[in-house]
CSV table of C-alpha atoms in Angstrom, one decimal:
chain,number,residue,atom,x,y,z
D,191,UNK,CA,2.3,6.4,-21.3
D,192,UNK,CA,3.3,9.4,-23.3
D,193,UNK,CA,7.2,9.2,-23.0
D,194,UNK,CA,9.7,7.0,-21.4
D,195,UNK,CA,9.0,5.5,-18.0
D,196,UNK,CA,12.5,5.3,-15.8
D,197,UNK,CA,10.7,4.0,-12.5
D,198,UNK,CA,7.6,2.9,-11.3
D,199,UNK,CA,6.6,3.3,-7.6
D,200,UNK,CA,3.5,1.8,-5.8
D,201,UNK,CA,1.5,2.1,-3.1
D,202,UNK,CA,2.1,-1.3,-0.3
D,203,UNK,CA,-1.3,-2.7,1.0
D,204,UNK,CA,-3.8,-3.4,-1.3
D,205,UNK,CA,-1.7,-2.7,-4.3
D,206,UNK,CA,1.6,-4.8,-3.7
D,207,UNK,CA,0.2,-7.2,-1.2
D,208,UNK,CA,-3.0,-8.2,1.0
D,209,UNK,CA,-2.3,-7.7,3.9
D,210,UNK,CA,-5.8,-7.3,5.0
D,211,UNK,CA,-5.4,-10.8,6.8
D,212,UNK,CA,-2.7,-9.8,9.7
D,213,UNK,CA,-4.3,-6.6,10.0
D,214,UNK,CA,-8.0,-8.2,10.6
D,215,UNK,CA,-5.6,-10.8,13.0
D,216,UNK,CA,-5.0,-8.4,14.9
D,217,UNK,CA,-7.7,-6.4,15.6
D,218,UNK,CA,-9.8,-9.7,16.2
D,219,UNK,CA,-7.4,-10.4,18.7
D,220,UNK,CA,-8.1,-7.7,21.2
D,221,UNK,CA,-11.5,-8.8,20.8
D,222,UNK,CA,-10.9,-12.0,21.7
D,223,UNK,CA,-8.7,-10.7,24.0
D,224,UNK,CA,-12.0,-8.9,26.1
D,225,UNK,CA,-13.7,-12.1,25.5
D,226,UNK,CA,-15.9,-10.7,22.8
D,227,UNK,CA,-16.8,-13.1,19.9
D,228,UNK,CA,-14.4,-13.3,16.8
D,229,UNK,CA,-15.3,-11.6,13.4
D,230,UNK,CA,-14.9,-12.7,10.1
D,231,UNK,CA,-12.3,-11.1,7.9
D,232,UNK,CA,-14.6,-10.4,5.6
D,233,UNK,CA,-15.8,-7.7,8.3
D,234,UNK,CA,-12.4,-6.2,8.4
D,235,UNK,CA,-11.0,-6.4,4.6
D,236,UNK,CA,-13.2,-3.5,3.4
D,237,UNK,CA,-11.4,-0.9,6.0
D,238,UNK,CA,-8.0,-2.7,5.2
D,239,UNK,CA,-6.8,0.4,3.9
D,240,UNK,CA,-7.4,2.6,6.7
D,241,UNK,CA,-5.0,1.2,8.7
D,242,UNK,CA,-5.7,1.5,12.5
D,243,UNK,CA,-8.3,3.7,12.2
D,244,UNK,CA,-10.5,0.9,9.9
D,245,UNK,CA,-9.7,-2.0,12.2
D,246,UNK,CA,-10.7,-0.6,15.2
D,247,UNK,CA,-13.4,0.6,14.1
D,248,UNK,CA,-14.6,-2.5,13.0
D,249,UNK,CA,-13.7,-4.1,16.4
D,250,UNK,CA,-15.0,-1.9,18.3
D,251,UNK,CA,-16.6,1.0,16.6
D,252,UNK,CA,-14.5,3.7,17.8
D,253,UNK,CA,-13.3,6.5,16.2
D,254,UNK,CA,-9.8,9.0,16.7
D,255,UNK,CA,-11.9,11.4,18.7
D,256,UNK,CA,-12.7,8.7,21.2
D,257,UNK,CA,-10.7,8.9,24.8
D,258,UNK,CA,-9.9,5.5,24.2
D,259,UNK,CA,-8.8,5.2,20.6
D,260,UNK,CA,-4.7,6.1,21.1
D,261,UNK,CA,-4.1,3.0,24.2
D,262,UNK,CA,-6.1,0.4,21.8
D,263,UNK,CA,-4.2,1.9,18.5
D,264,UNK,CA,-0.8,0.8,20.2
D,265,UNK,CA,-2.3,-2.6,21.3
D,266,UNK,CA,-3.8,-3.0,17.7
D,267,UNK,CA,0.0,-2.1,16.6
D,268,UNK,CA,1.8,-4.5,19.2
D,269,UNK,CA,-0.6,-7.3,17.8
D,270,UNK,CA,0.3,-6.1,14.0
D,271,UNK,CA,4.1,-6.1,14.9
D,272,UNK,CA,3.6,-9.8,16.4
D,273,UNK,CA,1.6,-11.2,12.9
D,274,UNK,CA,2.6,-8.9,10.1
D,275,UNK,CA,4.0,-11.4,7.9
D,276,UNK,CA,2.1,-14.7,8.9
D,277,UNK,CA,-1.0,-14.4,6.5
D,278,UNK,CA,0.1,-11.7,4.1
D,279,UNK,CA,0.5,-12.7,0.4
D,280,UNK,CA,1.0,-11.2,-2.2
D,281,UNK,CA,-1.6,-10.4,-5.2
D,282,UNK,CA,-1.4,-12.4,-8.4
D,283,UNK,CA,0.4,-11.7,-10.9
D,284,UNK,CA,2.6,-8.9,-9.1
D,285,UNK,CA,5.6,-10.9,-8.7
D,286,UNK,CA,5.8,-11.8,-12.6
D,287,UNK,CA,5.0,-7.8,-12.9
D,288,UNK,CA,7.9,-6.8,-10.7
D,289,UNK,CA,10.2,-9.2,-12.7
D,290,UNK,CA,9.5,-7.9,-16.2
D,291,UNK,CA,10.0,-4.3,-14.6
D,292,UNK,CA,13.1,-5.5,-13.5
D,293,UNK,CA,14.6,-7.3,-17.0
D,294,UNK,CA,13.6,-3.8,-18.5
D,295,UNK,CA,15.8,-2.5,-16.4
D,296,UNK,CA,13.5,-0.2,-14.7
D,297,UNK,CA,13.7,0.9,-10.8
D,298,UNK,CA,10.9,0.5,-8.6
D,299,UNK,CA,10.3,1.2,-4.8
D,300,UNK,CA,7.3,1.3,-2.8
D,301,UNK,CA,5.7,4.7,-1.4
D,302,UNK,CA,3.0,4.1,1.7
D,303,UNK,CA,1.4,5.6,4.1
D,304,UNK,CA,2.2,2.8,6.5
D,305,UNK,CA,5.4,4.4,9.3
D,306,UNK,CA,8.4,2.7,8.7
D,307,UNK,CA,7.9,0.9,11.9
D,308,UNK,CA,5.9,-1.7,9.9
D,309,UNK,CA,6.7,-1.2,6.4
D,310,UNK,CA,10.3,-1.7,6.8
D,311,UNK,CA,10.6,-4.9,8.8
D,312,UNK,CA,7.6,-6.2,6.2
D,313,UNK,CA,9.5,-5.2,3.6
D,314,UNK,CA,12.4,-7.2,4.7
D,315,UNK,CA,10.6,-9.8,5.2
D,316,UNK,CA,9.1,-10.8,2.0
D,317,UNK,CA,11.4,-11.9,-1.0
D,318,UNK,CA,9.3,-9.4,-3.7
D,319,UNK,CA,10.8,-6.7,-2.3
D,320,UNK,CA,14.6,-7.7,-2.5
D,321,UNK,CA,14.8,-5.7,-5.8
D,322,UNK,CA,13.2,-2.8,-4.7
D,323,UNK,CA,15.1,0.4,-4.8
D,324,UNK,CA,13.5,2.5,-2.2
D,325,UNK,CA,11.1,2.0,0.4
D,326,UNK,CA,9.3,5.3,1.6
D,327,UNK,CA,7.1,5.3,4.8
D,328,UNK,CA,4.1,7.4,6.2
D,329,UNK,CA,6.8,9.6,8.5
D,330,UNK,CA,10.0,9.2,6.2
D,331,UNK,CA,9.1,12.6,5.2
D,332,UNK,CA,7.5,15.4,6.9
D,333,UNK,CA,4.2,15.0,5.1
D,334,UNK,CA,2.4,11.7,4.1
D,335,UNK,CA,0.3,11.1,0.9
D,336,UNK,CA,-1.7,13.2,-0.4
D,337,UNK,CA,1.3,15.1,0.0
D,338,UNK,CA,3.4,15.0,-3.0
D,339,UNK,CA,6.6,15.2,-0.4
D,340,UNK,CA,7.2,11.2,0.1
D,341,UNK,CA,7.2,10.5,-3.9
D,342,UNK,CA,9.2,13.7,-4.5
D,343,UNK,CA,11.6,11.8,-2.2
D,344,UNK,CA,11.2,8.4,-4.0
D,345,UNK,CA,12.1,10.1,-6.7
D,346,UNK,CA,15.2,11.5,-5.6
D,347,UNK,CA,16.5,8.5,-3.9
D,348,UNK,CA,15.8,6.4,-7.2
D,349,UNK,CA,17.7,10.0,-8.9
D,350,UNK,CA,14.9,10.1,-11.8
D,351,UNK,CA,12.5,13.1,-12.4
D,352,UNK,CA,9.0,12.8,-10.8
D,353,UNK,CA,7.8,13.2,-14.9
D,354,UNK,CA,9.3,10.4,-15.5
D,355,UNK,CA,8.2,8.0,-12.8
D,356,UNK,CA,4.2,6.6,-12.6
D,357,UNK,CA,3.2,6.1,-9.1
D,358,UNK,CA,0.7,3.4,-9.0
D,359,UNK,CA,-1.8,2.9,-5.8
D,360,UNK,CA,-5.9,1.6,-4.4
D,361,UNK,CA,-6.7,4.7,-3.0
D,362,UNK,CA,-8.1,8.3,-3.3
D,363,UNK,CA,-5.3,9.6,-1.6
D,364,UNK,CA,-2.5,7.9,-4.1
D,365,UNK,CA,-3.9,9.7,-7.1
D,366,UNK,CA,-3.9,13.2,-5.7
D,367,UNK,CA,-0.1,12.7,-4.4
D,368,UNK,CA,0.8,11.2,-7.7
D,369,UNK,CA,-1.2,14.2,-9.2
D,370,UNK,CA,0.7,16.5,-7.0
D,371,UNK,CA,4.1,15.1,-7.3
D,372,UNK,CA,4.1,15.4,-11.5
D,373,UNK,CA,3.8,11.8,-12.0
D,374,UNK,CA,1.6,9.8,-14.1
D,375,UNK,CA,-1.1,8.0,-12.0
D,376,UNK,CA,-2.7,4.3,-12.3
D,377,UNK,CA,-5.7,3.5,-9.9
D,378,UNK,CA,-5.3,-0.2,-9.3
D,379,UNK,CA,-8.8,-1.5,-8.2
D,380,UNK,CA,-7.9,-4.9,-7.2
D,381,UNK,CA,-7.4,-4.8,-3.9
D,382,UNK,CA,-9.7,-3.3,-1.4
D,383,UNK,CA,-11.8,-0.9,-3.4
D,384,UNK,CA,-14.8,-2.7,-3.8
D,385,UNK,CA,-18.0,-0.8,-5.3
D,386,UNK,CA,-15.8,2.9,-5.4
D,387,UNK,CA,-15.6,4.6,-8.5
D,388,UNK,CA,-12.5,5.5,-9.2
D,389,UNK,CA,-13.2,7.0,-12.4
D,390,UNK,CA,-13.7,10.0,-10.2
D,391,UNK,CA,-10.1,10.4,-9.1
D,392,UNK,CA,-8.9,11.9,-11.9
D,393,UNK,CA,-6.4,8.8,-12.5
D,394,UNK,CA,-4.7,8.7,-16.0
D,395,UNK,CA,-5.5,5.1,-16.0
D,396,UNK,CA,-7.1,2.4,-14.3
D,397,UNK,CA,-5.5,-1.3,-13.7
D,398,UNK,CA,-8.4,-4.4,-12.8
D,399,UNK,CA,-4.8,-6.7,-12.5
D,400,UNK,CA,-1.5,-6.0,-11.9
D,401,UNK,CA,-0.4,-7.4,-15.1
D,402,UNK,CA,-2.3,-5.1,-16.7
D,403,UNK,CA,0.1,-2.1,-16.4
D,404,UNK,CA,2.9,-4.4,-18.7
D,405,UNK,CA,0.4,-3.0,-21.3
D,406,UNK,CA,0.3,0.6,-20.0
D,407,UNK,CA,3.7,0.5,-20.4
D,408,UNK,CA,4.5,-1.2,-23.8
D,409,UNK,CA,5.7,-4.5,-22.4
D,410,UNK,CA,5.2,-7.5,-22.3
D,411,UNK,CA,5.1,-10.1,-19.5
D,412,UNK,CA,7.6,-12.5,-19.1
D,413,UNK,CA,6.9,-16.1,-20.0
């Protein structure tokens, strides 16, 4: 990076944790539910990122416009509330990453689309996250991402200047908030990315493991 980091934020799913799992869990379940046969996660991890909108359209292929899409989005999200931390892990190498962030003494927090509905009882519930600094939801501020408005935020709360954070994320989105916000930008293509190029995001740089951005950053990872 070309001058002193004083925080890193990061997008949740797909960056932070898979939670691709409970998500598929509970979109399969209303299947089930109708008596329609179960599909394989495989099915749903691709559209993990899309929140709702990808699982149910996987279970059902339905879209927003569709009459029925709001009822079965708060079914889907009953079902997500019920699961959200049974299958979720966290991706390799992430915890040791928080931990060296951490003994630098830098803050961290996590900036998602996801409301705070979900992401603050997850958060909560997984020990990673006891060190974060601030946790930022989809409708924490006025405008989600690409909107620079919830890292502007992040920023504040952590009391650092958005040139001095990096925002790291999996999706399109991520990199033109990041953009937006003044921060510099890692594309993490770890988690649910599959075959996207991310090279045309505009990105400054590009992380295949979490551990990787100890090197962006000049340090190294704890033994």
């Amino acid at each position: 990076m070309a001058h002193e980091v004083k925080a890193v934020l990061f997008d949740l799913d797909g960056t932070l944790i898979d939670s691709a799992p409970d998500l598929g869990a509970a979109a399969d379940k209303m299947r089930t539910d109708r008596g329609l046969p179960s599909l394989p996660l495989d099915k749903y991890r691709p559209m993990a990122g899309a929140g709702a909108r990808g699982m149910l359209g996987v279970a059902f292929g339905i879209t927003p416009d569709d009459a029925d899409f709001a009822p079965l989005r708060e079914e889907f999200f009953r079902n997500y509330e019920a699961c959200m931390t049974q299958r979720t892990y966290v991706f390799d190498g992430v915890k040791q990453l928080i931990d060296c962030l951490v003994d630098q003494g830098l803050s961290w927090g996590v900036v998602t689309n996801k409301s705070m509905r979900f992401a603050a009882p997850l958060t909560r519930g997984m020990p990673l996250f006891a060190s974060a600094r601030t946790v930022i939801g989809g409708d924490s501020t006025p405008h989600a991402k690409p909107h620079p408005a919830p890292l502007l935020e992040a920023a504040r709360q952590l009391s650092v200047r958005p040139i001095d954070c990096v925002y790291v994320g999996d999706d399109l989105r991520d990199v033109q908030a990041g953009r937006a916000a003044g921060m510099a930008t890692v594309a993490a293509t770890y988690g649910y990315l599959g075959s996207v190029d991310v090279a045309q995001w505009g990105a400054d740089s590009h992380i295949a493991t979490p551990l990787a951005l100890l090197s962006l950053l000049k340090f190294r990872a704890l033994a």
